[in-house]
Short mmCIF file of C-alpha atoms in Angstrom, two decimals:
data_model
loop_
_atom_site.label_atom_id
_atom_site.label_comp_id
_atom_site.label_asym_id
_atom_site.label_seq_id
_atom_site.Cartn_x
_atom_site.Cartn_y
_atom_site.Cartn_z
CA UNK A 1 51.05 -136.97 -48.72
CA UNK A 2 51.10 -132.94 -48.70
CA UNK A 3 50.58 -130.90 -51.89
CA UNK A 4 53.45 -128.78 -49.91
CA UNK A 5 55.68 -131.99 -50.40
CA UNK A 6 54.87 -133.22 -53.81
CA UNK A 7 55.83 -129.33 -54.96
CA UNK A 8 58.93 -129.52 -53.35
CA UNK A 9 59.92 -132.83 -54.91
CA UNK A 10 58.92 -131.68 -57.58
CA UNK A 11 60.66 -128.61 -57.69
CA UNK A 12 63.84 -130.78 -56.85
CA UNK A 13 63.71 -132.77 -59.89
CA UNK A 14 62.02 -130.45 -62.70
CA UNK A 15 58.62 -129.29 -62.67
CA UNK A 16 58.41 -130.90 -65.71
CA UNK A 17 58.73 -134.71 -64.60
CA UNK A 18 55.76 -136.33 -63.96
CA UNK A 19 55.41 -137.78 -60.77
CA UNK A 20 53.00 -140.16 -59.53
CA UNK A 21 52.76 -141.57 -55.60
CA UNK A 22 52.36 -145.38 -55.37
CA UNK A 23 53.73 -145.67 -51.70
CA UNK A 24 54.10 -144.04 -48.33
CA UNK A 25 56.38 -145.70 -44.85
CA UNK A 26 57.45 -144.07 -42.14
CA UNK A 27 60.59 -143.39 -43.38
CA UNK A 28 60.54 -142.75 -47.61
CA UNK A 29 57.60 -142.29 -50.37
CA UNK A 30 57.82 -143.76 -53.47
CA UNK A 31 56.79 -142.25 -56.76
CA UNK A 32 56.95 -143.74 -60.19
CA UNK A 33 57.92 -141.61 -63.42
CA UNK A 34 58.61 -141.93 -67.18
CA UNK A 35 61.36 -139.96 -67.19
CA UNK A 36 65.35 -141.33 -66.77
CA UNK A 37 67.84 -139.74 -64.40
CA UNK A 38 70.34 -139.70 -66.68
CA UNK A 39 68.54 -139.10 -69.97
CA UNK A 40 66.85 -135.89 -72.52
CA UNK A 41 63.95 -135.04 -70.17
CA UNK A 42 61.21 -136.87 -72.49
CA UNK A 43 57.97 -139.40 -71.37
CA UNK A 44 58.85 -142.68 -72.46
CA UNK A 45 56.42 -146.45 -72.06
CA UNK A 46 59.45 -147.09 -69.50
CA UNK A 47 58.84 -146.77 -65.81
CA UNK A 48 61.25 -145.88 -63.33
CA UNK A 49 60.93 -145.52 -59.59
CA UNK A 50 61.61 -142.60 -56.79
CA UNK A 51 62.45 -143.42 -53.39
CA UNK A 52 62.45 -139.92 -51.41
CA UNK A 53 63.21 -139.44 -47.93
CA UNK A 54 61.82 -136.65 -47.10
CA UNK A 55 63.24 -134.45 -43.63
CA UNK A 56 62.26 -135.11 -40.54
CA UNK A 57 60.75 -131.87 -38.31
CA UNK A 58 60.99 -133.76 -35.08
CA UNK A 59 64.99 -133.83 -35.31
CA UNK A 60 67.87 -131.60 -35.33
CA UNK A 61 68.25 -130.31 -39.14
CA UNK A 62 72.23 -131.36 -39.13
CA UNK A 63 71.30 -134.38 -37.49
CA UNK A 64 68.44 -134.95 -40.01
CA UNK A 65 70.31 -134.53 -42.86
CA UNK A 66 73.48 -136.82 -41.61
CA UNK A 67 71.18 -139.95 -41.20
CA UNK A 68 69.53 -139.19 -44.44
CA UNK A 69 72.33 -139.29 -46.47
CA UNK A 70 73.95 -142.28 -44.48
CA UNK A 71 70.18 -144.24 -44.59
CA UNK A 72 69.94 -143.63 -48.56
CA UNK A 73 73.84 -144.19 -49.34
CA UNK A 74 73.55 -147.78 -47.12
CA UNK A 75 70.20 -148.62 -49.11
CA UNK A 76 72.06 -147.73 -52.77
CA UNK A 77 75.48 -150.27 -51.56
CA UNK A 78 74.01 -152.85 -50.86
CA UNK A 79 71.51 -152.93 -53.59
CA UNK A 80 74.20 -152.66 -56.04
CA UNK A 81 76.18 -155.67 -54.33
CA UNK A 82 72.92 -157.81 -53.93
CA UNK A 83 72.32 -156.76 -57.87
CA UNK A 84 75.72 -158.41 -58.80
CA UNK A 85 74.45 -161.92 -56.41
CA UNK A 86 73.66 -165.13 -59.64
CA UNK A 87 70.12 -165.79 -58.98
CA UNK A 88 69.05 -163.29 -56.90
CA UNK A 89 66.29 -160.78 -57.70
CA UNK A 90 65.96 -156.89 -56.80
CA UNK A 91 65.65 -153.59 -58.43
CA UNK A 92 67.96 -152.51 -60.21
CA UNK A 93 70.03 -148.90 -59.07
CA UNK A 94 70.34 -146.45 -61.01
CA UNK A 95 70.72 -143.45 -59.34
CA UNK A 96 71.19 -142.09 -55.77
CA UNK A 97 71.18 -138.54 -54.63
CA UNK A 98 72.81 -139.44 -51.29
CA UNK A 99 72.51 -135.70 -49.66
CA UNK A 100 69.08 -135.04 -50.61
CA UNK A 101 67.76 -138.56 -50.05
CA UNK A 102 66.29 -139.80 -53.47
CA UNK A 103 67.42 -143.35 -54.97
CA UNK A 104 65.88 -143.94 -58.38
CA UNK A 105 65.31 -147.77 -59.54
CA UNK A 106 64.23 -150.21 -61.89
CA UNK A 107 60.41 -149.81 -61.94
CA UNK A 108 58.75 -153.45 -61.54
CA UNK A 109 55.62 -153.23 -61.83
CA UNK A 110 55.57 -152.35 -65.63
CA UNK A 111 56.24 -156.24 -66.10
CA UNK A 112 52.78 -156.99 -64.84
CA UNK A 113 49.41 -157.31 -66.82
CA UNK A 114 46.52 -154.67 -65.99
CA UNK A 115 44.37 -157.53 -65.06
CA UNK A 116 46.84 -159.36 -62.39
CA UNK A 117 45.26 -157.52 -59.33
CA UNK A 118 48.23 -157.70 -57.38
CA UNK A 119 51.85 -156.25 -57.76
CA UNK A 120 52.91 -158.09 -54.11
CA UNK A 121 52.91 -161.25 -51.72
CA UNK A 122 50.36 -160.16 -49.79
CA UNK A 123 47.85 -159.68 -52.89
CA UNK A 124 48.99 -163.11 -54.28
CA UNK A 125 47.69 -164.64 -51.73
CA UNK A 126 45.05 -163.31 -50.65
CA UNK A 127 43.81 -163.50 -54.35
CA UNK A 128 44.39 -167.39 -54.47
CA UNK A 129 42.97 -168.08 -50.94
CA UNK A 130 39.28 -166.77 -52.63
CA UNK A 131 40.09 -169.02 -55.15
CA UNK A 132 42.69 -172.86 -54.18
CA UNK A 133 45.18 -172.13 -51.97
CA UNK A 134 46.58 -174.75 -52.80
CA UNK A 135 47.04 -174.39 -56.01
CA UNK A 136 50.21 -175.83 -57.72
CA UNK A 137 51.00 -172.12 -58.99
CA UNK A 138 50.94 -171.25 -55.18
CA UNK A 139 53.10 -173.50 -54.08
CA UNK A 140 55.75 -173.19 -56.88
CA UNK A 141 55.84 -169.19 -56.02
CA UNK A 142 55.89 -169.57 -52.50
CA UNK A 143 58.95 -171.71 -52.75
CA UNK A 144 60.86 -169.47 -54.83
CA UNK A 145 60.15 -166.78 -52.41
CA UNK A 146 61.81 -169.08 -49.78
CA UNK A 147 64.69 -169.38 -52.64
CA UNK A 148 65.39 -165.63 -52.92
CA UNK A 149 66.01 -165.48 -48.82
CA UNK A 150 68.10 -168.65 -49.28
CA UNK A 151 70.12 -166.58 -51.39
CA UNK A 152 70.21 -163.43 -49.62
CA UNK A 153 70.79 -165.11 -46.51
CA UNK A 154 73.18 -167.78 -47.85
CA UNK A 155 75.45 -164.79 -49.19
CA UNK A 156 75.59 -162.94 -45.35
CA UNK A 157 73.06 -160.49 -46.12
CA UNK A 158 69.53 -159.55 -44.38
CA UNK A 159 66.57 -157.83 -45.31
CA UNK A 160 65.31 -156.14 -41.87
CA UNK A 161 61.99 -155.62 -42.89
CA UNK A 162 60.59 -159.11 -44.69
CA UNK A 163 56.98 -159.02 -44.90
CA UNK A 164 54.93 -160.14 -48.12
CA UNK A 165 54.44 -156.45 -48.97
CA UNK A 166 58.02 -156.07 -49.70
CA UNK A 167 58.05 -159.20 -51.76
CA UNK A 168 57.27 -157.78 -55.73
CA UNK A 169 56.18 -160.72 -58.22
CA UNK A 170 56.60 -160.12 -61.64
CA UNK A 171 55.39 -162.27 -64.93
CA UNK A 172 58.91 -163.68 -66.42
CA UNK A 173 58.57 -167.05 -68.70
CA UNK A 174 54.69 -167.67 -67.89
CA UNK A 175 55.38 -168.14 -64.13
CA UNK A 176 55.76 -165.88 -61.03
CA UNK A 177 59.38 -164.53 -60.15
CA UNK A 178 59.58 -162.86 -56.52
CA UNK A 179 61.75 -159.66 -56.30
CA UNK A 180 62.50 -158.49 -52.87
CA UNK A 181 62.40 -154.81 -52.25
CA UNK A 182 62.81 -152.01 -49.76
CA UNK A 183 66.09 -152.55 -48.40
CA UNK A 184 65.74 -149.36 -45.82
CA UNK A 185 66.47 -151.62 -42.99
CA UNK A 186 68.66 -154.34 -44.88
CA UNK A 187 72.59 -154.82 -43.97
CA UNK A 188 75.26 -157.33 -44.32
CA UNK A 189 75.05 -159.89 -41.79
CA UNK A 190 76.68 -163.26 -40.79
CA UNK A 191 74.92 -163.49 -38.03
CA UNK A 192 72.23 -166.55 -37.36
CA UNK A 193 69.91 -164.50 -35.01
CA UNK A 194 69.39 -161.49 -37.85
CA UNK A 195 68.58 -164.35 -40.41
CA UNK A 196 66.28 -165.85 -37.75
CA UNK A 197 64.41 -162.52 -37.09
CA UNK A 198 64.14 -161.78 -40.94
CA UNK A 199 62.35 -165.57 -41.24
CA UNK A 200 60.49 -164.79 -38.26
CA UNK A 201 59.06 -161.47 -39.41
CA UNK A 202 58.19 -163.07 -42.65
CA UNK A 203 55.85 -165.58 -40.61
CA UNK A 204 54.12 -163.12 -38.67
CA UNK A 205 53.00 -161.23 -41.70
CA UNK A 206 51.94 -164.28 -43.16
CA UNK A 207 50.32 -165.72 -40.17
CA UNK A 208 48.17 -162.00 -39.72
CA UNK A 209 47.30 -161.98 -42.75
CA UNK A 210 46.66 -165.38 -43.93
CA UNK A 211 45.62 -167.32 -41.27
CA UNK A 212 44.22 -170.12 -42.49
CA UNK A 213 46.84 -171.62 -44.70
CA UNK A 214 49.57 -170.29 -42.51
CA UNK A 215 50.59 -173.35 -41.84
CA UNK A 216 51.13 -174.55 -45.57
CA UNK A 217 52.14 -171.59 -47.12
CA UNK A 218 55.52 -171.93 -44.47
CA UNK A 219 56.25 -174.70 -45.16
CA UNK A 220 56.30 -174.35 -48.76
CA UNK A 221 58.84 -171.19 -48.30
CA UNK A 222 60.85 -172.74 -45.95
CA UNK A 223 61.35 -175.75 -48.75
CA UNK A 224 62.70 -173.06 -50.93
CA UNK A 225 64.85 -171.49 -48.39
CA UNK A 226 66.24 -174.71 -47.51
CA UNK A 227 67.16 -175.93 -51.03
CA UNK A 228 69.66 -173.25 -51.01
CA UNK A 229 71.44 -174.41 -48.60
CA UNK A 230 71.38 -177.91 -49.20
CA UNK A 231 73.30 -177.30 -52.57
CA UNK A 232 76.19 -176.91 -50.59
CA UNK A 233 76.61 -180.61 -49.23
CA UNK A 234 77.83 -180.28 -45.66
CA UNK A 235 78.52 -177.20 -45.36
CA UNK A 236 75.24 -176.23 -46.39
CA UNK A 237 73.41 -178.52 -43.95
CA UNK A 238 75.18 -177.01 -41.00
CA UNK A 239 74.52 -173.67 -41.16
CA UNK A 240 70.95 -174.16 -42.59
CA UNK A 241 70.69 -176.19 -38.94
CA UNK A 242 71.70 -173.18 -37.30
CA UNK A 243 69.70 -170.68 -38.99
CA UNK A 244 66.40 -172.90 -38.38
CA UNK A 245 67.29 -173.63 -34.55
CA UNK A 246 67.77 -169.71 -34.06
CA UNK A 247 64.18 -169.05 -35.98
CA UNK A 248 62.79 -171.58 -33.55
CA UNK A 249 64.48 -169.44 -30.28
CA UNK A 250 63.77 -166.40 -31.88
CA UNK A 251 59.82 -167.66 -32.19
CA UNK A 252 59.67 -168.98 -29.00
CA UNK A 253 61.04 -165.28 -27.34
CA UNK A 254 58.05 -163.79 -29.55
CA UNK A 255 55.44 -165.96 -28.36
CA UNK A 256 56.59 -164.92 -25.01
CA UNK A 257 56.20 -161.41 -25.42
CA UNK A 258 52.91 -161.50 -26.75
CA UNK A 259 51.49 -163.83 -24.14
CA UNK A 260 53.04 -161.42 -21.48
CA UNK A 261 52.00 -158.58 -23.41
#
């Protein structure tokens, strides 16, 4: 990122709140900081997180600034409503600046030791596959992962982005709890083919990046994802049918595009 950006952020908040970059997308950077929205401008042991959008030159300023606000007020919603879902895990809100694109949130990461080596998915797993991938701890966090979609998808809601980067796992009770994060591209949704594409992005970034134990590591998440369902008798069983039939469709249509090209 630009020094000419960091000032400006910067500048927005107070020059005297320490910033620090942890992430860059396409669409937002993320900082961390000790210092509370809402609270005496002080450093503190507590972490809290920045989400900035910053403008876009390519588009129209008016235009610009209408999707930004629209993007970052969607993102703030529906965190708040998933928040407020028994069971299921994501940051907490606590502040959104709508108009100049900045949501600030529960900081994570603060809940892991120095010596963990990972703060996502991705880094889980690519620590145990040096090590037993099929390790019972494995297996137990992959199918809680599968839980927390369960429950996001079980409640009409999808992510839009899924990938084990935007899967946080943080140290509660001596075992790993998943947090999903980065809901840029998340909505409410009834609809079997978004829950299908949200499983089937989830797969490709596990099948890129963990090739080998692709295979296992699926099905463990997809035990966890289905155990959600199945608590609900009937009812349950049915739709969890539909959602898997439309992930198989919806990976069949992918595997056609990439052997076309």
């Amino acid at each position: 990122m630009s020094e000419e950006m960091l000032s400006k952020v910067s500048d927005y908040l107070d020059s005297r709140v320490p910033l620090t970059q942890i992430a860059q997308g396409a669409e937002a950077v993320v900082f961390s900081t000790s210092t509370h929205p809402y609270l005496p401008l002080r450093e503190s042991n507590k972490k809290f997180v920045i989400k900035y959008r910053p403008p876009k030159k390519y588009r129209h300023p008016s235009i610009d600034r209408a999707l930004t606000k629209h993007r970052t007020l969607s993102e703030s919603r529906l965190l708040a409503k998933l928040y407020l879902i028994p069971g299921l895990k994501v940051p907490q809100l606590i502040a959104c600046d709508a108009y100049n694109g900045y949501i600030w949130l529960e900081f994570l990461g603060e809940f892991l030791p120095d010596d963990a080596g990972f703060s996502n998915l991705k880094n889980f797993l690519w620590m145990y596959a040096d090590k037993d991938p099929y390790d019972a701890v494995v297996q137990e966090t992959l199918s809680k992962v599968g839980e927390q979609i369960g429950l996001l998808h079980w409640n009409d809601y999808c992510h839009g982005d899924l990938t084990s980067s935007n899967i946080v796992l943080v140290r509660e009770g001596g075992t790993w709890q998943p947090y999903l994060i980065d809901f840029g591209l998340g909505s409410t949704s009834s609809m079997v083919e978004d829950k299908g594409v949200d499983l089937y992005v989830l797969e490709r970034a596990i099948v890129s990046t963990h090739s080998a134990f692709a295979d296992v590591y699926k099905g463990w998440l997809m035990q966890g994802f289905s155990q959600v369902y199945q608590r609900h008798g009937e009812k349950g069983d049915k739709k969890l049918k539909e959602v898997l039939n439309r992930f198989q469709e919806v990976r069949m249509r992918g595997r056609k595009r990439s052997m076309i090209g």
